[in-house]
mmCIF file with all atom_site columns, C-alpha atoms in Angstrom:
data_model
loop_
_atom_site.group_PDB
_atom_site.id
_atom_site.type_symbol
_atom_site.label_atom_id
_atom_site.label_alt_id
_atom_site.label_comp_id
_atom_site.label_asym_id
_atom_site.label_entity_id
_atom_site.label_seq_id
_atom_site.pdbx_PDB_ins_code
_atom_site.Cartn_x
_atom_site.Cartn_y
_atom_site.Cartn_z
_atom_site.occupancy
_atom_site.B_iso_or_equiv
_atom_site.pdbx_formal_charge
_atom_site.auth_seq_id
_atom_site.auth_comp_id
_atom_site.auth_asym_id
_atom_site.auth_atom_id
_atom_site.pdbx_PDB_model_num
ATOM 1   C CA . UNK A 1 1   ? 36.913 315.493 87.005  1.00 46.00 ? 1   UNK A CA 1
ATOM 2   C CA . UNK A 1 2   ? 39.856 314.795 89.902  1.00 47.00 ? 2   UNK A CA 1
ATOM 3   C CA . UNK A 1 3   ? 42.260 313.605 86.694  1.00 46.00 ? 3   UNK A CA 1
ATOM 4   C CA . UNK A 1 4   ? 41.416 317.044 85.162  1.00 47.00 ? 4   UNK A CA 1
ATOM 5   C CA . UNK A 1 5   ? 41.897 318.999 88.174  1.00 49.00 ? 5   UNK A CA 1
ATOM 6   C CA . UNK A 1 6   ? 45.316 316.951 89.257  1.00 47.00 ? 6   UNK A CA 1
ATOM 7   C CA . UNK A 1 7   ? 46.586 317.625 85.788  1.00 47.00 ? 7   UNK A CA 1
ATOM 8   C CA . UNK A 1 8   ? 45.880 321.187 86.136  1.00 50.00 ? 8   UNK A CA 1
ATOM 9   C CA . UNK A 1 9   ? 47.347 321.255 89.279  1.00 53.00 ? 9   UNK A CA 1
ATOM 10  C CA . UNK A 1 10  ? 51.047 320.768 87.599  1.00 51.00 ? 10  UNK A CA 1
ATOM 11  C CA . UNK A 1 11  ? 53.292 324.163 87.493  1.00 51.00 ? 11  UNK A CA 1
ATOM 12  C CA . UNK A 1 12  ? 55.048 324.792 84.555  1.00 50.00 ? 12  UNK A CA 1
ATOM 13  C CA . UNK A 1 13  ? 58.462 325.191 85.631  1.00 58.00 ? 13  UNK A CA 1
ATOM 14  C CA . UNK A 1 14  ? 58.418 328.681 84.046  1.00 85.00 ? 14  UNK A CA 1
ATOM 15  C CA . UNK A 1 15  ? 54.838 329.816 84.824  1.00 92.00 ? 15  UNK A CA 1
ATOM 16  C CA . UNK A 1 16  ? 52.974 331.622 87.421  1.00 96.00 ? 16  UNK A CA 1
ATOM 17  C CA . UNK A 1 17  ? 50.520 329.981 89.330  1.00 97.00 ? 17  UNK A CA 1
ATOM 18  C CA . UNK A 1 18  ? 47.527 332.557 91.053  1.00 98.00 ? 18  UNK A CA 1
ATOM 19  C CA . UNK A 1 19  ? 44.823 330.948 92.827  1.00 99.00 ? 19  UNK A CA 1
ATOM 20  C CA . UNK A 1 20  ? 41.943 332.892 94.211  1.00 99.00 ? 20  UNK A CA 1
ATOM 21  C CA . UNK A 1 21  ? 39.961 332.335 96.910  1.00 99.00 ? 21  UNK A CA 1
ATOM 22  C CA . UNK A 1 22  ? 36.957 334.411 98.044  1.00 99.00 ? 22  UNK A CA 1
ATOM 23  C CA . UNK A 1 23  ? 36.262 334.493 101.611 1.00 99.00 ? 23  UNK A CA 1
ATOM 24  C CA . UNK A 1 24  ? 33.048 332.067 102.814 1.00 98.00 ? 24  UNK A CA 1
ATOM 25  C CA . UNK A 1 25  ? 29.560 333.121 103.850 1.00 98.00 ? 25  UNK A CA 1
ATOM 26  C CA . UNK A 1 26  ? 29.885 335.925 105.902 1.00 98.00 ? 26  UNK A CA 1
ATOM 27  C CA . UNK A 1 27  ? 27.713 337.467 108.752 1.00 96.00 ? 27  UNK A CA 1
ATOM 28  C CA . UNK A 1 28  ? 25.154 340.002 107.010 1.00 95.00 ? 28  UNK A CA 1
ATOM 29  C CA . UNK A 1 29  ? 26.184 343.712 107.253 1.00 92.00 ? 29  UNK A CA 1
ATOM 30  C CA . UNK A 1 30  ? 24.775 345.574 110.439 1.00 90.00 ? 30  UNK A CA 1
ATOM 31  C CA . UNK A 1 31  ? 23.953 349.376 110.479 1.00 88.00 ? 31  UNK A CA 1
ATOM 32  C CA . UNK A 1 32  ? 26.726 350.714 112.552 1.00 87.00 ? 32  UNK A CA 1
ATOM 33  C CA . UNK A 1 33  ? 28.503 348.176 112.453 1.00 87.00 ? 33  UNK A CA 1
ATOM 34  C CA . UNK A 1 34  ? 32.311 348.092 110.991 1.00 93.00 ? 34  UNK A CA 1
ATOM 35  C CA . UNK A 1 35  ? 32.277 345.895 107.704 1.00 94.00 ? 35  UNK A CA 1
ATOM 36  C CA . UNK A 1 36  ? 35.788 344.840 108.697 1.00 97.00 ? 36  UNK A CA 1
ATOM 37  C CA . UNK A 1 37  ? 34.855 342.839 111.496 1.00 97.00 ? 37  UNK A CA 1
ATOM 38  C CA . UNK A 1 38  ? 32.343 340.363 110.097 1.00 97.00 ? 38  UNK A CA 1
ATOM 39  C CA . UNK A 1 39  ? 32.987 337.159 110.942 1.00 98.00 ? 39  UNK A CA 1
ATOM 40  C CA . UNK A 1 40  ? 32.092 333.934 108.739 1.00 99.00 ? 40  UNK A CA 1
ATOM 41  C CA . UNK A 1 41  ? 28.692 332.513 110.096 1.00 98.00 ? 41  UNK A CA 1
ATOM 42  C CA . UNK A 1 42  ? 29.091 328.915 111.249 1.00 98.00 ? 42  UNK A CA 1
ATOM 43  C CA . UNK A 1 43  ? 27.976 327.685 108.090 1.00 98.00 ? 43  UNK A CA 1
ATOM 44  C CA . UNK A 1 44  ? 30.549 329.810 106.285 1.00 98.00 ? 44  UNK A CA 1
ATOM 45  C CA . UNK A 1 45  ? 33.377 328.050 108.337 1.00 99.00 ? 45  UNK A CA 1
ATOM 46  C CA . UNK A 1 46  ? 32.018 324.622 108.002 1.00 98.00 ? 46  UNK A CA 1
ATOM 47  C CA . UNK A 1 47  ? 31.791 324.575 104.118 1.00 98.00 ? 47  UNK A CA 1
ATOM 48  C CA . UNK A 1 48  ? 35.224 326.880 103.828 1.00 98.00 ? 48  UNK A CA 1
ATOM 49  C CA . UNK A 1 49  ? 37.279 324.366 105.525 1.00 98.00 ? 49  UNK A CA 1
ATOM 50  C CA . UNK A 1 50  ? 35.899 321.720 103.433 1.00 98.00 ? 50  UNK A CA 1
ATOM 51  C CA . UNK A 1 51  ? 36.743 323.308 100.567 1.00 98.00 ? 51  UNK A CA 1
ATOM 52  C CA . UNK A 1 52  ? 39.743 324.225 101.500 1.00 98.00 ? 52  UNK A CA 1
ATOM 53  C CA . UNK A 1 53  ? 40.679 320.571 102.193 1.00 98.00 ? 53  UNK A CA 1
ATOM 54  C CA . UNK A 1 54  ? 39.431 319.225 99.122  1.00 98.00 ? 54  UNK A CA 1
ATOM 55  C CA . UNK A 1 55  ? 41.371 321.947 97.294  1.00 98.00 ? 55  UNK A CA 1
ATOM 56  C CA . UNK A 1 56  ? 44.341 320.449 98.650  1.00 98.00 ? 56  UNK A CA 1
ATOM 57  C CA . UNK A 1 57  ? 43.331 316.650 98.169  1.00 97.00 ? 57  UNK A CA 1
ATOM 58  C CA . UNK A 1 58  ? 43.240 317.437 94.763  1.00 96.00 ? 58  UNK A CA 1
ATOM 59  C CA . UNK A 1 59  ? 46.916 318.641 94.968  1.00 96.00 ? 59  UNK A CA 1
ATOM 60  C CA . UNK A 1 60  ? 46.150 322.702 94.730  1.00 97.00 ? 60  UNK A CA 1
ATOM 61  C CA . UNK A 1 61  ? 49.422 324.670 97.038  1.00 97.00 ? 61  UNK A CA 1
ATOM 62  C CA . UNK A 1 62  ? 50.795 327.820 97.018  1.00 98.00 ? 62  UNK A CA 1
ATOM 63  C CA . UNK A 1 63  ? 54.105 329.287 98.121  1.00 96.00 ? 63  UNK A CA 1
ATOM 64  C CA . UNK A 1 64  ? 53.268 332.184 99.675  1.00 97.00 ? 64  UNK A CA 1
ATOM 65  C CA . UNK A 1 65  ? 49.515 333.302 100.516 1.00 98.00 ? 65  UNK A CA 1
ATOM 66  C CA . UNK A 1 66  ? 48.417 337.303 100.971 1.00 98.00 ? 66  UNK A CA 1
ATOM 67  C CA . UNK A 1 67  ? 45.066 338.051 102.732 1.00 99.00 ? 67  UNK A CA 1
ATOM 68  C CA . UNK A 1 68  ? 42.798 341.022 103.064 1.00 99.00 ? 68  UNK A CA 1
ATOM 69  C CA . UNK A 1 69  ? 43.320 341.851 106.402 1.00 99.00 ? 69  UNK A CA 1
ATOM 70  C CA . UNK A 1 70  ? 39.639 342.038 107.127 1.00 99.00 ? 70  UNK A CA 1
ATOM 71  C CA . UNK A 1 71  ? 38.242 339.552 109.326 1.00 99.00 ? 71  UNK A CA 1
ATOM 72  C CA . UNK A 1 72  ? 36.382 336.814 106.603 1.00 99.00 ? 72  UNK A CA 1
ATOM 73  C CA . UNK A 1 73  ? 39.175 337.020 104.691 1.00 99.00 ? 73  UNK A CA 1
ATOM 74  C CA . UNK A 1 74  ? 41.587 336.451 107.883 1.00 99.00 ? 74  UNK A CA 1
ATOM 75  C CA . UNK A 1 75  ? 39.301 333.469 108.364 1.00 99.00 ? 75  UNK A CA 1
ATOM 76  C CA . UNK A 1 76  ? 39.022 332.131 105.460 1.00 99.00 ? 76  UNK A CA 1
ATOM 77  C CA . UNK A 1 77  ? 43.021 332.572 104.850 1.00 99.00 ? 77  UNK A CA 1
ATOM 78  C CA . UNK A 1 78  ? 43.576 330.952 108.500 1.00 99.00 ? 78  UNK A CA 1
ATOM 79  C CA . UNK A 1 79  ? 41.588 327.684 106.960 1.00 99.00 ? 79  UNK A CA 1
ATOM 80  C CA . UNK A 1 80  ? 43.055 327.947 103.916 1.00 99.00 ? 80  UNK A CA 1
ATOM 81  C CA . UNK A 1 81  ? 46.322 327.648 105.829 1.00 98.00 ? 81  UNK A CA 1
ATOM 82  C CA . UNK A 1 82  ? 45.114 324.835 108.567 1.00 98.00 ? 82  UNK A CA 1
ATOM 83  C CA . UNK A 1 83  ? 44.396 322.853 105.379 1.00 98.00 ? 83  UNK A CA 1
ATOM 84  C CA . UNK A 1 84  ? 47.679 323.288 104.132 1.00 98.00 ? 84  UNK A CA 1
ATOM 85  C CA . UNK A 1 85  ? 46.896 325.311 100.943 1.00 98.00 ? 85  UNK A CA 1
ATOM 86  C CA . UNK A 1 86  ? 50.157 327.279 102.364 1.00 97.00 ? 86  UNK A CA 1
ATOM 87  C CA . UNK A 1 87  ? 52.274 328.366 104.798 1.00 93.00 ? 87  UNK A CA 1
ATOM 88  C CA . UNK A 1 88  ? 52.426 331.753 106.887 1.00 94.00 ? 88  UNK A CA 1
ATOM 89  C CA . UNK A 1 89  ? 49.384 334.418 106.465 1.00 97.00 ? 89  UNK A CA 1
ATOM 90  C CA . UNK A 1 90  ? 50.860 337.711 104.878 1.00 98.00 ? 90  UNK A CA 1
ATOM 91  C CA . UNK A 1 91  ? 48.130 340.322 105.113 1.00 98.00 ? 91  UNK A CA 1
ATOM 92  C CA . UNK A 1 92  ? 47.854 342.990 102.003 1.00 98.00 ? 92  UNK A CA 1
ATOM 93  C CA . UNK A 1 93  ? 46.008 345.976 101.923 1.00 98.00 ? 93  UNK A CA 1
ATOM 94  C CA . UNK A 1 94  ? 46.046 345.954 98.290  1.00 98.00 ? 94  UNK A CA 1
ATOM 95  C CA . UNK A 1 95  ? 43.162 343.048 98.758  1.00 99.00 ? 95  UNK A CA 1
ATOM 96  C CA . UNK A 1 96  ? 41.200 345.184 100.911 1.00 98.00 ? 96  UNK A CA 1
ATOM 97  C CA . UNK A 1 97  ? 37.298 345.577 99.645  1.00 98.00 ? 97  UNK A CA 1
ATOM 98  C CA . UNK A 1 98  ? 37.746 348.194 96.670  1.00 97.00 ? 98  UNK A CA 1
ATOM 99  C CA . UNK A 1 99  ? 41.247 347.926 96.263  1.00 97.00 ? 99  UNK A CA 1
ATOM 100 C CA . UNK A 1 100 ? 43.275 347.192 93.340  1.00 96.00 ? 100 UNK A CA 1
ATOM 101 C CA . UNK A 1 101 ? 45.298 344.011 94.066  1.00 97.00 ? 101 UNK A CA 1
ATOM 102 C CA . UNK A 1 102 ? 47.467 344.714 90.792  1.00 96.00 ? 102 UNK A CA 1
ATOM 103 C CA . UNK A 1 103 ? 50.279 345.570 92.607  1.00 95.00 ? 103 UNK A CA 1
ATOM 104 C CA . UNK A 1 104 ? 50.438 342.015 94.144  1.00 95.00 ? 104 UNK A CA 1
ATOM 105 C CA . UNK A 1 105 ? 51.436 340.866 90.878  1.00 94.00 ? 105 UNK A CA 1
ATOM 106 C CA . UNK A 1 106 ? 54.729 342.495 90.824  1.00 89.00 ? 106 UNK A CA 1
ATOM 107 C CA . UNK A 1 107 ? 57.460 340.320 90.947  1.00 84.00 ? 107 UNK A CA 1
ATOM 108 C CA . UNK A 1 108 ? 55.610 337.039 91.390  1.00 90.00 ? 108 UNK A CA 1
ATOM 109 C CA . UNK A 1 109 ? 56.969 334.285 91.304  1.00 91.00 ? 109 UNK A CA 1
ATOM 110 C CA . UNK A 1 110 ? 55.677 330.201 91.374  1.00 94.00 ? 110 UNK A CA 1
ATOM 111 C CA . UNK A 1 111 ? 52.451 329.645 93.095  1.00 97.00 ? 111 UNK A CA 1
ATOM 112 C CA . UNK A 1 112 ? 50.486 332.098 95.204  1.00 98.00 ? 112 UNK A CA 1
ATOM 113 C CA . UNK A 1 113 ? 46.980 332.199 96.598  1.00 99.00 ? 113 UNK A CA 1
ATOM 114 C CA . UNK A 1 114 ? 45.102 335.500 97.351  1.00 99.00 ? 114 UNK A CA 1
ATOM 115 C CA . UNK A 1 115 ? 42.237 335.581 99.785  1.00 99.00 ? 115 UNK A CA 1
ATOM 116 C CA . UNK A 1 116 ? 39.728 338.654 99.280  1.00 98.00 ? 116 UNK A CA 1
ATOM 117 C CA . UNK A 1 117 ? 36.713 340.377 98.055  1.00 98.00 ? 117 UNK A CA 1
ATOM 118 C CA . UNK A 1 118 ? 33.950 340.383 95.346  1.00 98.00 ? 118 UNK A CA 1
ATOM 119 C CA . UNK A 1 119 ? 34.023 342.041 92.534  1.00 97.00 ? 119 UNK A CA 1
ATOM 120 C CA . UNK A 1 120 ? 37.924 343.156 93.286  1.00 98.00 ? 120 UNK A CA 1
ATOM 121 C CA . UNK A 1 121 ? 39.557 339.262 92.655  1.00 98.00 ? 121 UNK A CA 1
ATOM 122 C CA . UNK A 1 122 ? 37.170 338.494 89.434  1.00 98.00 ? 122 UNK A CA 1
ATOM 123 C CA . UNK A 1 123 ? 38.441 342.176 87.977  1.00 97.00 ? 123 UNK A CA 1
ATOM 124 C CA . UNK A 1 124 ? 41.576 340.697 88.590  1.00 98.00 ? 124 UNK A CA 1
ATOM 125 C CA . UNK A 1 125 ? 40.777 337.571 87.015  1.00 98.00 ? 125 UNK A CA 1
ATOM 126 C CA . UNK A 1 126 ? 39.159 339.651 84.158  1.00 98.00 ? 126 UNK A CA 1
ATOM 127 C CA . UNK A 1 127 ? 42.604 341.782 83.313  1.00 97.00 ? 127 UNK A CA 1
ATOM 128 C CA . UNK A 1 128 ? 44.906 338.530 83.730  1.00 97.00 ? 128 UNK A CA 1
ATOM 129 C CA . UNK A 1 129 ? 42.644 337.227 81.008  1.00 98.00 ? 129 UNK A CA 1
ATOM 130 C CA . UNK A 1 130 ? 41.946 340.029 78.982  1.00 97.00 ? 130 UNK A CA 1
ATOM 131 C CA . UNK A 1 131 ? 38.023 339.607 79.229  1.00 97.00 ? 131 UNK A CA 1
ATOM 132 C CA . UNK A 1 132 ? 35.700 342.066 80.345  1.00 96.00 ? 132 UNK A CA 1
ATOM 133 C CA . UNK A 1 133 ? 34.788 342.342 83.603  1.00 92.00 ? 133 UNK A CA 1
ATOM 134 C CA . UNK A 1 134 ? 31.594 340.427 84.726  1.00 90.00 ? 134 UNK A CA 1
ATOM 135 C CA . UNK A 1 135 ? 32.224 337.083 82.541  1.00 94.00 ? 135 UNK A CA 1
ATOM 136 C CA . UNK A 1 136 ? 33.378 335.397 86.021  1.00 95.00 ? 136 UNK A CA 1
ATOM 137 C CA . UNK A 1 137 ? 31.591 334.685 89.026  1.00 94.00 ? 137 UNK A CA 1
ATOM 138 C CA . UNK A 1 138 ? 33.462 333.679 92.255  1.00 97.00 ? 138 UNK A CA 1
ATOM 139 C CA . UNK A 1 139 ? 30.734 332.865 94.969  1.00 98.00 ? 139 UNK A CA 1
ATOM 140 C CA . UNK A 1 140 ? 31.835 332.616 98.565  1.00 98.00 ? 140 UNK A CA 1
ATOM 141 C CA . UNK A 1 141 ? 34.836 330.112 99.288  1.00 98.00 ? 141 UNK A CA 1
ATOM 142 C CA . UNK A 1 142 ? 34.951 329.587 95.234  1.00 98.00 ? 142 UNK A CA 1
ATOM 143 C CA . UNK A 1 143 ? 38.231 328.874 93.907  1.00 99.00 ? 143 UNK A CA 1
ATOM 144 C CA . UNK A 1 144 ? 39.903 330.162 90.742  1.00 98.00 ? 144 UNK A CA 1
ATOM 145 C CA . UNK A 1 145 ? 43.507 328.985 89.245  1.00 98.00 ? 145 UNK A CA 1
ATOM 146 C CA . UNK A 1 146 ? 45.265 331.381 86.522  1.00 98.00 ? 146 UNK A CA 1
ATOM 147 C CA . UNK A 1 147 ? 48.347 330.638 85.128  1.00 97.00 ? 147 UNK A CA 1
ATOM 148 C CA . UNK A 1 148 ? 50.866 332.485 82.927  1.00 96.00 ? 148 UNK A CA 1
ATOM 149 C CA . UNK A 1 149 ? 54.412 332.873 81.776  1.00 92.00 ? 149 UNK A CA 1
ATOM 150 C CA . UNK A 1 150 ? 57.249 334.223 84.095  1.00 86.00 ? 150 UNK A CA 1
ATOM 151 C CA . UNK A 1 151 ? 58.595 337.074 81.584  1.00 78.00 ? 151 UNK A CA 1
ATOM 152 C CA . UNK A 1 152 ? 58.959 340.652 81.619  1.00 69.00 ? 152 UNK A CA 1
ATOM 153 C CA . UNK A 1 153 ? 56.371 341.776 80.409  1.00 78.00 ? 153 UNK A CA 1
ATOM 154 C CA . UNK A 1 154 ? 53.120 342.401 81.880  1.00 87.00 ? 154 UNK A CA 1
ATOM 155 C CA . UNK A 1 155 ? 50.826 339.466 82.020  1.00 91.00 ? 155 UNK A CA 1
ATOM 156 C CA . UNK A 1 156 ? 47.436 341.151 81.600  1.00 93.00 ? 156 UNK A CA 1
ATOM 157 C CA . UNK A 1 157 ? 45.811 339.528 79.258  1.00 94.00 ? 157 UNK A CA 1
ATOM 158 C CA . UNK A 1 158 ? 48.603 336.888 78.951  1.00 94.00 ? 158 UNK A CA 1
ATOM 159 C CA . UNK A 1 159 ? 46.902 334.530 81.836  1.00 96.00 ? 159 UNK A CA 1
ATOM 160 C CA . UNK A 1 160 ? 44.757 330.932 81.205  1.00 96.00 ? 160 UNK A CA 1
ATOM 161 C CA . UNK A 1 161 ? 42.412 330.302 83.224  1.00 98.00 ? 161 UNK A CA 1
ATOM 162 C CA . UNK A 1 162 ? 43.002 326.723 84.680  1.00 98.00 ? 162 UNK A CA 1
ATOM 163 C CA . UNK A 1 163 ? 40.231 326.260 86.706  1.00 97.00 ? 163 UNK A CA 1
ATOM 164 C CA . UNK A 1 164 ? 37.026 327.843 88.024  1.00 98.00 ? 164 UNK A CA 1
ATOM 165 C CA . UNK A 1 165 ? 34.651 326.037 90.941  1.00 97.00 ? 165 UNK A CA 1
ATOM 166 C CA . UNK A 1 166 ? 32.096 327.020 92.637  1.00 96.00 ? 166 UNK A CA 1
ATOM 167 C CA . UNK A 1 167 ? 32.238 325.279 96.280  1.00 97.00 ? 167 UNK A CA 1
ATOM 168 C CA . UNK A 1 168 ? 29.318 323.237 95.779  1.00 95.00 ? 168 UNK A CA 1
ATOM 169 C CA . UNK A 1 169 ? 31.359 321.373 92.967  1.00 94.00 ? 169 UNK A CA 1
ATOM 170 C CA . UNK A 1 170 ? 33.636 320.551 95.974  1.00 93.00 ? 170 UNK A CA 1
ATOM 171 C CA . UNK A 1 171 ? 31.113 319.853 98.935  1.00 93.00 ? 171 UNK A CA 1
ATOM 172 C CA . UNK A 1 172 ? 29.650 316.535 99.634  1.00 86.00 ? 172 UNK A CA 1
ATOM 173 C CA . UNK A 1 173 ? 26.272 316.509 98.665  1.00 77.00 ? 173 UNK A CA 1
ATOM 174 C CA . UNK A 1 174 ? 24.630 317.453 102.246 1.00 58.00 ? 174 UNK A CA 1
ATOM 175 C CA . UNK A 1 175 ? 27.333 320.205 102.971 1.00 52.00 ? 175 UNK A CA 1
#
């Protein structure tokens, strides 16, 4: 499975890389209580940062990585980051809950790594591929890597889907 992954891992020289990253397990919603501030639960930053740093072992790294600026997803991105996924945090509103991060797309170049919400990154996912949407599932700190070629044109339905994990591919058995 690493060999797999490692090869995957390679950027075409003329290809975009995307890799998505839903934030981890996140304190339950509270009435009255502003969905923007949940934090991960313990748990969730336990088995996020080992993800994270597995992601990594196995050679995944972006150039640039965009978060939702709520606070899960600032979490998650800030792991993502202390593993050395990528550099500096840019935060995106486009990636808020709800949100269309389409415009992200824009312009990208080489190898970038979003950090949001369910169901926004899978209908991302879904258009990149040109699938409908509800054939992937990205559970909580699961990973996806889409790839396509750096043209033009719009790469809806242009993307491959490189990989897919769930984290408990990634965890050690106890985690």
């Amino acid at each position: 499975m690493s060999k797999a992954l490692l090869f995957a891992c390679v950027p075409a020289s003329t290809s975009v890389d995307l890799f998505l990253f839903r934030h981890g397990i996140a304190e339950q919603r509270c009435h009255g209580v502003d969905d923007s501030l949940r934090p991960l639960t313990e748990q969730g930053i336990l088995r996020t940062m080992e993800v994270a740093r597995r992601l990594r072992s196995l050679g995944f790294a972006a150039d640039r990585l965009l978060s939702s600026p709520y606070l899960r997803a600032v979490q998650t991105a800030e792991l993502a980051q202390q593993a050395g996924l990528a550099g500096r945090v840019e935060f995106e509103s486009c990636l808020l809950p709800g949100r269309d991060p389409w415009p992200l797309l824009e312009g990208l170049v080489g190898r970038c790594l979003l950090v949001g919400h369910e169901p926004d990154l899978t209908h991302l996912a879904a258009r990149l591929l040109g699938i409908p949407s509800g054939c992937l599932v990205l559970k909580k700190a699961g990973f996806a890597h889409l790839r396509w070629s750096q043209q033009k044109r719009s790469p809806a339905g242009r993307a491959t889907l490189q990989v897919l994990l769930r984290p408990s591919v990634l965890l050690p058995c106890s985690a």
